[in-house]
XYZ file of N, CA and C in Angstrom:
816
model
N 124.711 59.325 107.304
C 124.502 58.210 108.228
C 123.166 57.556 107.934
N 123.150 56.251 107.732
C 121.924 55.561 107.368
C 120.922 55.645 108.504
N 119.689 55.842 108.142
C 118.610 55.870 109.122
C 118.445 57.201 109.805
N 119.359 58.150 109.559
C 119.231 59.465 110.188
C 118.047 60.205 109.594
N 117.368 60.930 110.448
C 116.203 61.698 109.992
C 116.660 62.863 109.117
N 115.919 63.085 108.052
C 116.245 64.199 107.169
C 115.974 65.518 107.877
N 116.814 66.518 107.605
C 116.632 67.840 108.205
C 115.334 68.445 107.695
N 114.561 69.050 108.580
C 113.297 69.645 108.141
C 113.535 70.811 107.192
N 112.658 70.928 106.204
C 112.759 72.031 105.266
C 112.346 73.333 105.953
N 112.931 74.478 105.543
C 112.530 75.761 106.128
C 111.035 76.007 105.893
N 110.407 76.704 106.820
C 108.980 77.007 106.687
C 108.759 78.016 105.569
N 107.513 78.115 105.099
C 107.175 79.075 104.045
C 107.438 80.503 104.507
N 107.156 80.779 105.793
C 107.382 82.130 106.319
C 108.866 82.488 106.300
N 109.699 81.527 106.689
C 111.147 81.776 106.699
C 111.673 81.976 105.283
N 111.186 81.169 104.355
C 111.604 81.330 102.959
C 111.139 82.666 102.396
N 109.935 83.095 102.791
C 109.425 84.385 102.333
C 110.296 85.529 102.838
N 110.739 85.442 104.085
C 111.629 86.466 104.635
C 112.949 86.509 103.870
N 113.464 85.323 103.533
C 114.711 85.279 102.771
C 114.517 85.864 101.372
N 113.386 85.505 100.761
C 113.084 86.061 99.437
C 112.925 87.574 99.515
N 112.264 88.046 100.576
C 112.074 89.483 100.747
C 113.396 90.222 100.873
N 114.337 89.657 101.657
C 115.655 90.278 101.801
C 116.388 90.309 100.469
N 116.261 89.227 99.701
C 116.896 89.167 98.385
C 116.279 90.184 97.431
N 114.961 90.310 97.465
C 114.271 91.265 96.599
C 114.679 92.697 96.937
N 114.805 93.015 98.222
C 115.195 94.363 98.625
C 116.617 94.690 98.170
N 117.542 93.736 98.321
C 118.915 93.950 97.869
C 118.947 94.199 96.368
N 118.188 93.405 95.637
C 118.157 93.558 94.182
C 117.573 94.917 93.785
N 116.524 95.337 94.477
C 115.871 96.608 94.151
C 116.823 97.778 94.344
N 117.471 97.852 95.496
C 118.313 99.003 95.800
C 119.646 98.958 95.067
N 120.014 97.788 94.521
C 121.247 97.708 93.740
C 121.026 98.037 92.278
N 119.773 97.984 91.820
C 119.457 98.296 90.424
C 119.223 99.796 90.319
N 120.228 100.533 89.851
C 120.180 101.992 89.890
C 119.000 102.567 89.113
N 118.755 102.041 87.906
C 117.663 102.564 87.101
C 116.326 102.404 87.793
N 116.087 101.229 88.326
C 114.837 100.952 89.023
C 114.715 101.807 90.278
N 115.798 101.938 91.018
C 115.780 102.725 92.247
C 115.453 104.186 91.954
N 116.056 104.740 90.911
C 115.843 106.153 90.587
C 114.416 106.393 90.109
N 113.933 105.558 89.177
C 112.614 105.783 88.585
C 111.494 105.519 89.584
N 111.564 104.401 90.290
C 110.466 104.010 91.171
C 110.526 104.721 92.515
N 111.713 104.835 93.096
C 111.831 105.333 94.466
C 112.177 106.819 94.527
N 113.163 107.258 93.754
C 113.660 108.628 93.877
C 112.861 109.639 93.061
N 112.315 109.216 91.913
C 111.649 110.168 91.021
C 110.480 110.897 91.668
N 109.592 110.221 92.435
C 108.494 110.973 93.057
C 108.967 112.116 93.952
N 110.026 111.903 94.726
C 110.540 112.966 95.594
C 111.135 114.103 94.766
N 111.837 113.758 93.688
C 112.416 114.786 92.824
C 111.304 115.605 92.163
N 110.275 114.918 91.671
C 109.158 115.626 91.047
C 108.431 116.511 92.052
N 108.285 116.032 93.285
C 107.634 116.848 94.316
C 108.430 118.123 94.567
N 109.744 118.017 94.667
C 110.560 119.205 94.902
C 110.454 120.195 93.738
N 110.500 119.685 92.511
C 110.459 120.569 91.341
C 109.076 121.198 91.162
N 108.035 120.356 91.156
C 106.679 120.873 90.940
C 106.214 121.713 92.117
N 106.627 121.342 93.335
C 106.263 122.142 94.501
C 106.883 123.523 94.447
N 108.130 123.600 93.992
C 108.784 124.903 93.861
C 108.069 125.777 92.840
N 107.528 125.154 91.807
C 106.796 125.913 90.785
C 105.465 126.451 91.309
N 104.968 125.861 92.402
C 103.711 126.323 92.984
C 103.892 127.549 93.876
N 105.125 127.841 94.251
C 105.367 128.978 95.147
C 104.972 130.282 94.460
N 104.347 131.150 95.220
C 103.899 132.425 94.667
C 102.486 132.406 94.135
N 101.907 131.221 93.980
C 100.531 131.126 93.512
C 99.582 131.311 94.693
N 98.382 131.837 94.463
C 97.438 132.046 95.575
C 97.057 130.729 96.230
N 96.852 130.798 97.564
C 96.479 129.590 98.288
C 94.989 129.614 98.614
N 94.521 128.556 99.243
C 93.121 128.432 99.630
C 93.047 128.454 101.152
N 92.782 129.640 101.683
C 92.690 129.785 103.139
C 93.888 129.155 103.855
N 95.074 129.444 103.338
C 96.282 128.949 103.985
C 96.790 127.620 103.467
N 96.048 126.963 102.580
C 96.471 125.694 101.996
C 97.100 125.979 100.639
N 98.374 125.670 100.488
C 99.078 125.977 99.249
C 98.966 124.837 98.244
N 99.245 125.171 96.999
C 99.250 124.143 95.960
C 100.310 123.086 96.210
N 101.452 123.484 96.794
C 102.516 122.526 97.087
C 102.076 121.523 98.148
N 101.275 121.957 99.097
C 100.780 121.045 100.131
C 99.778 120.049 99.550
N 98.920 120.525 98.650
C 97.990 119.621 97.964
C 98.764 118.633 97.110
N 99.806 119.133 96.428
C 100.654 118.275 95.601
C 101.347 117.205 96.440
N 101.809 117.571 97.631
C 102.492 116.606 98.490
C 101.591 115.427 98.827
N 100.352 115.733 99.215
C 99.408 114.658 99.532
C 99.158 113.772 98.319
N 99.031 114.394 97.136
C 98.818 113.618 95.919
C 100.009 112.755 95.570
N 101.214 113.292 95.741
C 102.418 112.535 95.419
C 102.616 111.377 96.384
N 102.165 111.516 97.624
C 102.255 110.395 98.560
C 101.378 109.244 98.071
N 100.154 109.557 97.618
C 99.296 108.521 97.056
C 99.920 107.877 95.829
N 100.491 108.709 94.948
C 101.143 108.168 93.752
C 102.371 107.351 94.115
N 103.080 107.751 95.182
C 104.241 106.991 95.618
C 103.871 105.591 96.075
N 102.720 105.479 96.757
C 102.233 104.162 97.170
C 102.006 103.278 95.955
N 101.346 103.832 94.947
C 101.021 103.038 93.765
C 102.268 102.743 92.936
N 103.220 103.680 92.912
C 104.436 103.463 92.140
C 105.282 102.334 92.686
N 105.427 102.275 94.025
C 106.269 101.242 94.627
C 105.572 99.893 94.717
N 104.279 99.856 94.487
C 103.554 98.586 94.529
C 103.132 98.171 93.129
N 102.151 98.820 92.573
C 101.604 98.461 91.261
C 102.661 98.502 90.157
N 103.307 99.658 89.982
C 104.258 99.810 88.876
C 105.492 98.933 89.067
N 106.108 99.037 90.221
C 107.327 98.272 90.489
C 107.081 96.777 90.388
N 106.035 96.310 91.037
C 105.767 94.875 91.070
C 105.334 94.350 89.707
N 104.471 95.113 89.025
C 104.006 94.670 87.715
C 105.146 94.490 86.730
N 106.071 95.453 86.693
C 107.203 95.366 85.776
C 108.111 94.199 86.151
N 108.389 94.050 87.448
C 109.288 92.977 87.880
C 108.719 91.590 87.604
N 107.433 91.406 87.876
C 106.812 90.099 87.625
C 106.858 89.772 86.135
N 106.573 90.773 85.301
C 106.615 90.547 83.850
C 108.023 90.177 83.391
N 109.029 90.892 83.878
C 110.411 90.599 83.487
C 110.827 89.209 83.949
N 110.461 88.856 85.174
C 110.850 87.544 85.705
C 110.132 86.403 84.991
N 108.941 86.664 84.503
C 108.237 85.623 83.743
C 108.928 85.394 82.400
N 109.322 86.468 81.741
C 109.863 86.328 80.394
C 111.346 85.959 80.368
N 112.071 86.190 81.467
C 113.472 85.746 81.465
C 113.626 84.350 82.065
N 112.508 83.721 82.418
C 112.547 82.351 82.896
C 112.700 82.198 84.395
N 112.803 83.306 85.140
C 112.976 83.214 86.593
C 111.790 82.521 87.249
N 110.576 82.895 86.868
C 109.389 82.284 87.468
C 109.317 80.794 87.147
N 109.685 80.437 85.946
C 109.654 79.023 85.555
C 110.622 78.208 86.404
N 111.817 78.774 86.657
C 112.800 78.073 87.476
C 112.326 77.959 88.927
N 111.734 79.042 89.449
C 111.228 79.009 90.819
C 110.094 78.001 90.958
N 109.277 77.898 89.912
C 108.153 76.962 89.936
C 108.642 75.521 90.036
N 109.797 75.255 89.435
C 110.343 73.901 89.456
C 111.130 73.564 90.704
N 111.319 74.532 91.589
C 112.074 74.282 92.812
C 111.145 73.797 93.928
N 111.696 73.045 94.893
C 110.870 72.581 96.018
C 110.634 73.697 97.037
N 110.025 74.762 96.580
C 109.756 75.926 97.423
C 108.261 76.199 97.436
N 107.673 76.441 98.589
C 106.241 76.779 98.604
C 105.978 77.998 97.732
N 104.952 77.923 96.899
C 104.652 79.036 95.992
C 104.415 80.338 96.755
N 103.828 80.223 97.934
C 103.510 81.419 98.705
C 104.762 82.173 99.127
N 105.909 81.473 99.195
C 107.152 82.129 99.592
C 107.568 83.178 98.569
N 107.336 82.896 97.277
C 107.664 83.871 96.233
C 106.834 85.132 96.410
N 105.527 84.952 96.562
C 104.654 86.108 96.717
C 104.939 86.834 98.026
N 105.246 86.072 99.075
C 105.579 86.698 100.349
C 106.808 87.577 100.243
N 107.821 87.113 99.510
C 109.025 87.910 99.311
C 108.735 89.196 98.564
N 107.885 89.111 97.536
C 107.515 90.297 96.769
C 106.761 91.287 97.645
N 105.826 90.781 98.451
C 105.039 91.653 99.321
C 105.941 92.365 100.326
N 106.894 91.652 100.902
C 107.828 92.268 101.851
C 108.601 93.395 101.177
N 109.079 93.106 99.972
C 109.864 94.126 99.264
C 109.058 95.383 98.977
N 107.839 95.216 98.432
C 107.074 96.402 98.051
C 106.566 97.155 99.276
N 106.229 96.459 100.347
C 105.728 97.151 101.533
C 106.839 97.947 102.216
N 108.058 97.389 102.277
C 109.182 98.141 102.839
C 109.462 99.376 101.995
N 109.481 99.199 100.672
C 109.724 100.339 99.778
C 108.602 101.363 99.869
N 107.363 100.896 100.026
C 106.220 101.806 100.135
C 106.337 102.684 101.372
N 106.635 102.083 102.510
C 106.758 102.855 103.754
C 107.919 103.845 103.651
N 109.054 103.395 103.075
C 110.200 104.290 102.912
C 109.867 105.434 101.960
N 109.139 105.138 100.889
C 108.740 106.175 99.931
C 107.845 107.217 100.589
N 106.851 106.763 101.338
C 105.942 107.687 102.013
C 106.705 108.547 103.015
N 107.598 107.935 103.774
C 108.392 108.691 104.747
C 109.232 109.764 104.055
N 109.853 109.407 102.920
C 110.669 110.366 102.184
C 109.833 111.540 101.684
N 108.664 111.258 101.125
C 107.808 112.325 100.601
C 107.272 113.206 101.722
N 106.959 112.603 102.865
C 106.499 113.402 104.007
C 107.606 114.344 104.467
N 108.828 113.852 104.540
C 109.959 114.694 104.953
C 110.128 115.862 103.991
N 110.069 115.595 102.689
C 110.195 116.666 101.694
C 109.072 117.685 101.878
N 107.847 117.206 102.062
C 106.719 118.109 102.242
C 106.831 118.941 103.503
N 107.258 118.330 104.598
C 107.380 119.048 105.874
C 108.495 120.085 105.808
N 109.646 119.689 105.275
C 110.818 120.570 105.264
C 110.671 121.712 104.264
N 110.154 121.413 103.075
C 110.138 122.415 102.005
C 108.812 123.164 101.867
N 107.696 122.512 102.236
C 106.404 123.113 101.914
C 105.479 123.264 103.121
N 106.021 123.168 104.307
C 105.247 123.394 105.542
C 104.039 122.470 105.664
N 104.155 121.261 105.170
C 103.098 120.282 105.372
C 103.089 119.886 106.847
N 101.906 119.792 107.425
C 101.790 119.483 108.852
C 101.778 117.974 109.073
N 102.622 117.503 109.986
C 102.585 116.100 110.394
C 101.269 115.858 111.133
N 100.604 114.720 110.915
C 99.335 114.457 111.616
C 99.470 114.684 113.117
N 98.524 115.477 113.657
C 98.627 115.833 115.064
C 97.630 115.151 115.970
N 96.791 114.301 115.420
C 95.796 113.609 116.237
C 95.837 112.113 115.940
N 95.355 111.327 116.887
C 95.375 109.877 116.735
C 94.522 109.427 115.560
N 93.359 110.060 115.368
C 92.484 109.609 114.282
C 93.130 109.829 112.914
N 93.956 110.871 112.783
C 94.651 111.079 111.503
C 95.748 110.038 111.299
N 96.447 109.673 112.359
C 97.442 108.611 112.239
C 96.777 107.281 111.876
N 95.617 107.025 112.466
C 94.898 105.793 112.136
C 94.425 105.814 110.680
N 93.961 106.986 110.224
C 93.560 107.102 108.811
C 94.746 106.850 107.899
N 95.903 107.421 108.235
C 97.112 107.176 107.449
C 97.421 105.685 107.391
N 97.277 104.997 108.531
C 97.612 103.569 108.602
C 96.689 102.739 107.727
N 95.373 102.983 107.802
C 94.488 102.104 107.027
C 94.474 102.457 105.542
N 94.701 103.729 105.202
C 94.815 104.059 103.774
C 96.069 103.413 103.191
N 97.188 103.462 103.950
C 98.411 102.788 103.509
C 98.189 101.290 103.347
N 97.532 100.688 104.340
C 97.344 99.236 104.319
C 96.436 98.814 103.164
N 95.244 99.410 103.086
C 94.303 99.016 102.032
C 94.826 99.384 100.649
N 95.364 100.598 100.512
C 95.902 101.011 99.217
C 97.086 100.169 98.801
N 97.980 99.872 99.764
C 99.148 99.060 99.448
C 98.782 97.651 99.034
N 97.843 97.030 99.756
C 97.416 95.668 99.407
C 96.731 95.649 98.046
N 95.812 96.597 97.822
C 95.089 96.640 96.545
C 96.050 96.804 95.373
N 96.985 97.754 95.480
C 97.904 98.010 94.368
C 98.932 96.901 94.200
N 99.305 96.229 95.302
C 100.204 95.087 95.192
C 99.546 93.961 94.409
N 98.309 93.656 94.745
C 97.585 92.603 94.032
C 97.377 92.974 92.564
N 97.052 94.247 92.306
C 96.882 94.678 90.919
C 98.199 94.633 90.153
N 99.311 94.909 90.849
C 100.616 94.821 90.202
C 100.938 93.399 89.781
N 100.636 92.434 90.648
C 100.859 91.031 90.299
C 99.988 90.640 89.107
N 98.740 91.108 89.113
C 97.819 90.762 88.025
C 98.243 91.399 86.706
N 98.603 92.689 86.739
C 98.937 93.387 85.497
C 100.254 92.888 84.922
N 101.080 92.240 85.746
C 102.324 91.670 85.241
C 102.123 90.587 84.207
N 100.884 90.097 84.075
C 100.586 89.076 83.064
C 100.257 89.678 81.700
N 100.097 91.003 81.615
C 99.691 91.629 80.354
C 100.806 91.715 79.304
N 102.023 92.142 79.672
C 103.058 92.292 78.637
C 103.360 90.968 77.935
N 103.436 91.001 76.628
C 103.742 89.798 75.857
C 105.238 89.601 75.664
N 106.030 90.582 76.100
C 107.482 90.451 76.034
C 108.089 91.299 77.130
N 109.323 90.992 77.493
C 110.006 91.769 78.523
C 110.225 93.205 78.060
N 110.433 93.382 76.770
C 110.728 94.706 76.233
C 109.549 95.659 76.392
N 108.333 95.140 76.329
C 107.160 96.002 76.403
C 106.609 96.194 77.803
N 107.208 95.559 78.802
C 106.652 95.598 80.155
C 106.593 97.011 80.713
N 107.669 97.760 80.544
C 107.718 99.098 81.127
C 106.635 100.000 80.558
N 106.506 100.014 79.234
C 105.537 100.907 78.608
C 104.107 100.501 78.921
N 103.812 99.221 78.859
C 102.443 98.746 79.058
C 101.956 99.036 80.473
N 102.845 98.987 81.446
C 102.440 99.193 82.839
C 102.584 100.649 83.268
N 103.619 101.332 82.799
C 103.862 102.706 83.231
C 102.901 103.698 82.597
N 102.563 103.523 81.320
C 101.697 104.482 80.638
C 100.328 104.622 81.306
N 99.606 103.528 81.581
C 98.320 103.697 82.275
C 98.477 104.337 83.650
N 99.565 104.022 84.350
C 99.810 104.609 85.662
C 99.964 106.127 85.552
N 100.693 106.596 84.547
C 100.865 108.033 84.357
C 99.534 108.717 84.036
N 98.736 108.087 83.187
C 97.447 108.678 82.823
C 96.545 108.787 84.046
N 96.489 107.718 84.837
C 95.644 107.731 86.036
C 96.122 108.798 87.016
N 97.432 109.037 87.101
C 97.929 110.087 87.982
C 97.355 111.448 87.613
N 97.327 111.750 86.321
C 96.895 113.068 85.883
C 95.408 113.312 86.126
N 94.594 112.268 86.185
C 93.160 112.475 86.377
C 92.708 112.187 87.808
N 93.655 111.857 88.704
C 93.284 111.430 90.057
C 93.597 112.452 91.132
N 93.938 113.680 90.743
C 94.207 114.695 91.744
C 95.590 114.629 92.334
N 96.536 114.076 91.598
C 97.917 114.027 92.090
C 98.594 115.376 91.903
N 98.448 115.983 90.729
C 99.177 117.201 90.399
C 98.351 118.470 90.510
N 97.082 118.347 90.792
C 96.198 119.506 90.906
C 95.038 119.142 91.824
N 94.317 120.133 92.335
C 93.114 119.801 93.117
C 92.157 118.963 92.276
N 91.602 117.929 92.873
C 90.740 117.022 92.119
C 89.520 117.747 91.564
N 89.069 118.806 92.236
C 87.909 119.567 91.755
C 88.203 120.288 90.447
N 89.497 120.475 90.105
C 89.865 121.125 88.839
C 89.862 120.148 87.664
N 89.757 118.858 87.943
C 89.719 117.842 86.888
C 88.323 117.850 86.257
N 88.215 117.804 84.918
C 86.888 117.776 84.278
C 86.015 116.656 84.834
N 84.699 116.908 84.855
C 83.769 115.996 85.532
C 83.827 114.576 84.962
N 83.920 114.427 83.640
C 83.919 113.075 83.071
C 85.204 112.328 83.422
N 86.313 113.071 83.584
C 87.553 112.436 84.009
C 87.520 112.116 85.502
N 86.810 112.936 86.284
C 86.613 112.609 87.696
C 85.897 111.267 87.844
N 84.893 111.059 87.012
C 84.147 109.804 87.071
C 85.053 108.619 86.737
N 85.867 108.763 85.691
C 86.784 107.679 85.310
C 87.787 107.426 86.434
N 88.348 108.501 86.993
C 89.332 108.347 88.070
C 88.738 107.658 89.288
N 87.462 107.917 89.555
C 86.831 107.332 90.742
C 86.677 105.819 90.639
N 86.905 105.267 89.456
C 86.832 103.821 89.281
C 88.122 103.128 89.704
N 89.182 103.900 89.945
C 90.493 103.335 90.259
C 90.916 103.726 91.675
N 91.805 102.947 92.272
C 92.157 103.206 93.680
C 92.970 104.467 93.920
N 93.727 104.950 92.921
C 94.615 106.074 93.171
C 93.854 107.321 93.598
N 92.719 107.592 92.976
C 91.926 108.766 93.347
C 91.574 108.725 94.816
N 91.200 107.573 95.322
C 90.776 107.432 96.710
C 91.960 107.477 97.657
N 93.127 106.984 97.226
C 94.314 107.077 98.065
C 94.768 108.519 98.218
N 94.762 109.286 97.120
C 95.162 110.691 97.214
C 94.181 111.473 98.081
N 92.906 111.153 97.969
C 91.904 111.829 98.795
C 92.119 111.496 100.277
N 92.424 110.232 100.550
C 92.715 109.836 101.923
C 93.932 110.552 102.472
N 94.967 110.710 101.653
C 96.165 111.402 102.097
C 95.910 112.892 102.317
N 95.049 113.489 101.508
C 94.699 114.893 101.751
C 93.985 115.048 103.097
N 93.156 114.060 103.446
C 92.460 114.133 104.729
C 93.422 114.030 105.903
N 94.578 113.428 105.672
C 95.578 113.256 106.734
C 96.479 114.475 106.866
N 96.921 115.029 105.740
C 97.969 116.045 105.772
C 97.473 117.471 105.546
N 96.218 117.654 105.163
C 95.689 119.000 104.971
C 94.730 119.351 106.112
N 94.561 120.643 106.398
C 93.612 121.030 107.452
C 92.179 120.664 107.081
N 91.328 120.578 108.087
C 89.974 120.096 107.877
C 89.195 120.942 106.881
N 89.411 122.257 106.891
C 88.631 123.103 105.983
C 89.000 122.884 104.520
N 90.119 122.199 104.247
C 90.501 121.915 102.861
C 89.572 120.903 102.215
N 88.734 120.233 103.006
C 87.756 119.299 102.439
C 86.793 120.013 101.498
N 86.665 121.333 101.643
C 85.793 122.090 100.744
C 86.293 122.061 99.308
N 87.577 121.715 99.119
C 88.124 121.623 97.761
C 87.708 120.337 97.056
N 87.209 119.363 97.808
C 86.767 118.107 97.201
C 85.418 118.297 96.525
N 85.176 117.619 95.400
C 83.878 117.747 94.721
C 82.695 117.445 95.633
N 82.861 116.494 96.565
C 81.770 116.141 97.482
C 81.696 117.081 98.675
N 82.701 117.931 98.861
C 82.709 118.851 99.995
C 83.111 118.208 101.303
N 83.550 116.951 101.271
C 84.004 116.242 102.469
C 85.064 115.231 102.066
N 85.716 114.621 103.069
C 86.775 113.658 102.774
C 86.229 112.296 102.356
N 84.997 111.983 102.703
C 84.365 110.704 102.339
C 85.184 109.497 102.816
N 85.627 109.500 104.048
C 86.477 108.419 104.536
C 85.818 107.042 104.459
N 84.517 106.883 104.816
C 83.907 105.553 104.663
C 83.919 105.057 103.216
N 83.686 105.963 102.274
C 83.706 105.581 100.867
C 85.117 105.181 100.429
N 86.129 105.911 100.915
C 87.515 105.559 100.597
C 87.818 104.140 101.061
N 87.435 103.838 102.305
C 87.685 102.495 102.844
C 86.945 101.431 102.045
N 85.707 101.717 101.668
C 84.905 100.749 100.917
C 85.502 100.474 99.544
N 85.880 101.522 98.831
C 86.427 101.351 97.473
C 87.761 100.614 97.519
N 88.639 100.989 98.439
C 89.939 100.330 98.521
C 89.798 98.869 98.935
N 88.874 98.594 99.859
C 88.637 97.202 100.247
C 88.100 96.396 99.066
N 87.211 97.016 98.274
C 86.678 96.333 97.094
C 87.790 96.037 96.094
N 88.743 96.951 95.954
C 89.862 96.710 95.046
C 90.790 95.622 95.569
N 90.888 95.479 96.890
C 91.675 94.372 97.452
C 91.064 93.035 97.032
N 89.744 92.941 97.141
C 89.057 91.715 96.747
C 89.168 91.510 95.236
N 88.914 92.578 94.471
C 89.006 92.464 93.018
C 90.406 92.128 92.550
N 91.423 92.724 93.194
C 92.802 92.426 92.826
C 93.163 90.979 93.088
N 92.665 90.430 94.204
C 92.932 89.025 94.509
C 92.297 88.107 93.471
N 91.076 88.426 93.075
C 90.397 87.628 92.051
C 91.166 87.691 90.733
N 91.616 88.895 90.355
C 92.370 89.038 89.109
C 93.681 88.246 89.160
N 94.360 88.275 90.309
C 95.595 87.495 90.447
C 95.339 86.013 90.235
N 94.297 85.509 90.864
C 93.984 84.086 90.770
C 93.606 83.691 89.347
N 93.014 84.623 88.597
C 92.567 84.319 87.240
C 93.665 84.475 86.195
N 94.613 85.380 86.445
C 95.547 85.750 85.380
C 96.986 85.310 85.604
N 97.401 85.029 86.852
C 98.828 84.782 87.093
C 99.297 83.501 86.421
N 100.458 83.593 85.759
C 101.094 82.443 85.119
C 102.561 82.404 85.528
N 103.082 81.178 85.647
C 104.499 81.013 85.998
C 105.394 81.035 84.762
N 104.817 80.847 83.598
C 105.609 80.843 82.379
C 104.991 81.762 81.355
N 105.819 82.268 80.418
C 105.317 83.069 79.320
C 104.499 82.183 78.371
N 103.632 82.805 77.628
C 102.749 82.027 76.725
C 103.524 81.280 75.670
N 104.679 81.826 75.268
C 105.448 81.157 74.220
C 106.445 80.144 74.765
N 106.387 79.883 76.117
C 107.316 78.910 76.709
C 106.868 77.505 76.453
């Protein structure tokens, strides 16, 4: 009808929600991605935790309980940094980002959809690992408000920092074929030196220093402060949980990750 007002375009928030729902459907329908990113940490926790049975504990704190806290930190980084970095790289090289860039869609809607997807997966991953730890390894659910608050801010700061780093690192692979190796290999190395699979005090001192430069070490330490008894802080090299330092480092990585995203993100591959 001539002269009729055009229908208003959906808001950026509404488009982001739609993108988020689409991203979640795609994630859970892709069996390989679902198994490696979401299911593998729980499977590894069950296997490695079972191998810890029978080993001496530290005043009632078992190796499986320490492992559970470490795997929760690694699960946060896996569902954000690793998952997002690989997906962004693949979408850039298969032309998805280029097509989205040419559509009349607010750019923030794309990032909003990705953030929704990784945050939902992150919370589900943490819940799954906590259930495995509680059921199989007698991990204690946080019993005080301050521990629940610590869990919340470590999840929030760690999730935001690793999400931003995942978007930034997605610009590194020069081809879709190399995305998995380029992003997964550094993640695996950082896991081994960040106290995921062993008490952090057992890691050689020079590797402790390197690990302290990355967020995963601080996320695992934060999770140990939530799920282990207070006297387990004696296992930390500093002899305490260092919660203010954890918050400071993770917040700094949030800022640094945002700067890296702004400097490195591209909608098209270099050879496009």
